[in-house]
Amino acid sequence: MMNWDAVSAVAEVVGAVTVVASLLYLAAQIRQNTSQARLAAQQATIHELGNALRAQAQDREWAGLLSRALEGLDSLDRVERVQFLSHIGSIFRLYESAYHHYQEGALDPRFWRGFERAIADVVGYPGVREALAMRRHHLTDDFSAYLDDLVSSTTPRPIFAEPAGGESNSTA
């Protein structure tokens, strides 16, 4: 005759092993999905920023406008001001998105450090600081506070154009 207590104990052990195996499988799937989501966020952000930078590199007139705008908004007419403010707004929304992806663990810290250095350099330009002063209310409070901390703690280097009065041929 079968001992039902023994059968029940074996069934409980098999059930427990099955639950543990299922949890391990689920953990592996979550890790894989998290990794894929992180990669997708990185690629999307880099792609969008690349598109914006490519546009300014390929259009001489647009690059000229940016070069003037970086030094200050006073040299721009109304249409150019709209173009520049729209462009900077778009760029900073991308940077803000990258910041939040990083804060949530969806952006690799190695990529974030590159973004952070670029942001520090970009906000070093007078025209960008003017634009941010005008459009800061479009940004989240935490990203805006992050920008304040970044500006006060870093020394920017020119990345788009040499500063006014600097006719240097060196690269940043």
Tab-separated table of C-alpha atoms in Angstrom, residues 56-57 62-72 121-128 156-172:
chain	number	residue	atom	x	y	z
A	56	GLN	CA	23.349	71.707	-38.474
A	57	ALA	CA	26.513	70.188	-39.919
A	62	TRP	CA	21.921	76.936	-40.527
A	63	ALA	CA	25.432	76.407	-39.114
A	64	GLY	CA	26.130	80.121	-39.611
A	65	LEU	CA	22.979	81.060	-37.750
A	66	LEU	CA	23.927	78.710	-34.911
A	67	SER	CA	27.427	80.121	-34.759
A	68	ARG	CA	26.038	83.639	-34.280
A	69	ALA	CA	23.299	82.506	-31.907
A	70	LEU	CA	25.734	80.724	-29.616
A	71	GLU	CA	27.364	84.074	-28.873
A	72	GLY	CA	24.069	85.761	-28.025
A	121	ASP	CA	29.902	72.455	-23.014
A	122	VAL	CA	26.689	73.571	-24.714
A	123	VAL	CA	25.430	75.558	-21.714
A	124	GLY	CA	28.744	77.407	-21.672
A	125	TYR	CA	27.662	79.506	-24.641
A	126	PRO	CA	26.000	82.861	-23.862
A	127	GLY	CA	23.245	82.316	-26.439
A	128	VAL	CA	22.345	78.944	-24.967
A	156	PRO	CA	32.664	74.335	-20.524
A	157	ARG	CA	34.753	73.925	-23.648
A	158	PRO	CA	33.618	75.164	-27.066
A	159	ILE	CA	32.232	72.341	-29.175
A	160	PHE	CA	30.248	74.005	-31.958
A	161	ALA	CA	32.283	77.131	-32.632
A	162	GLU	CA	35.127	79.062	-31.128
A	163	PRO	CA	34.108	81.720	-28.620
A	164	ALA	CA	33.734	85.291	-29.860
A	165	GLY	CA	37.095	86.854	-30.567
A	166	GLY	CA	38.833	83.483	-30.677
A	167	GLU	CA	40.044	82.654	-34.155
A	168	SER	CA	41.594	79.371	-33.154
A	169	ASN	CA	42.096	76.417	-35.451
A	170	SER	CA	42.334	73.932	-32.586
A	171	THR	CA	39.648	71.366	-31.957
A	172	ALA	CA	37.855	70.866	-28.684
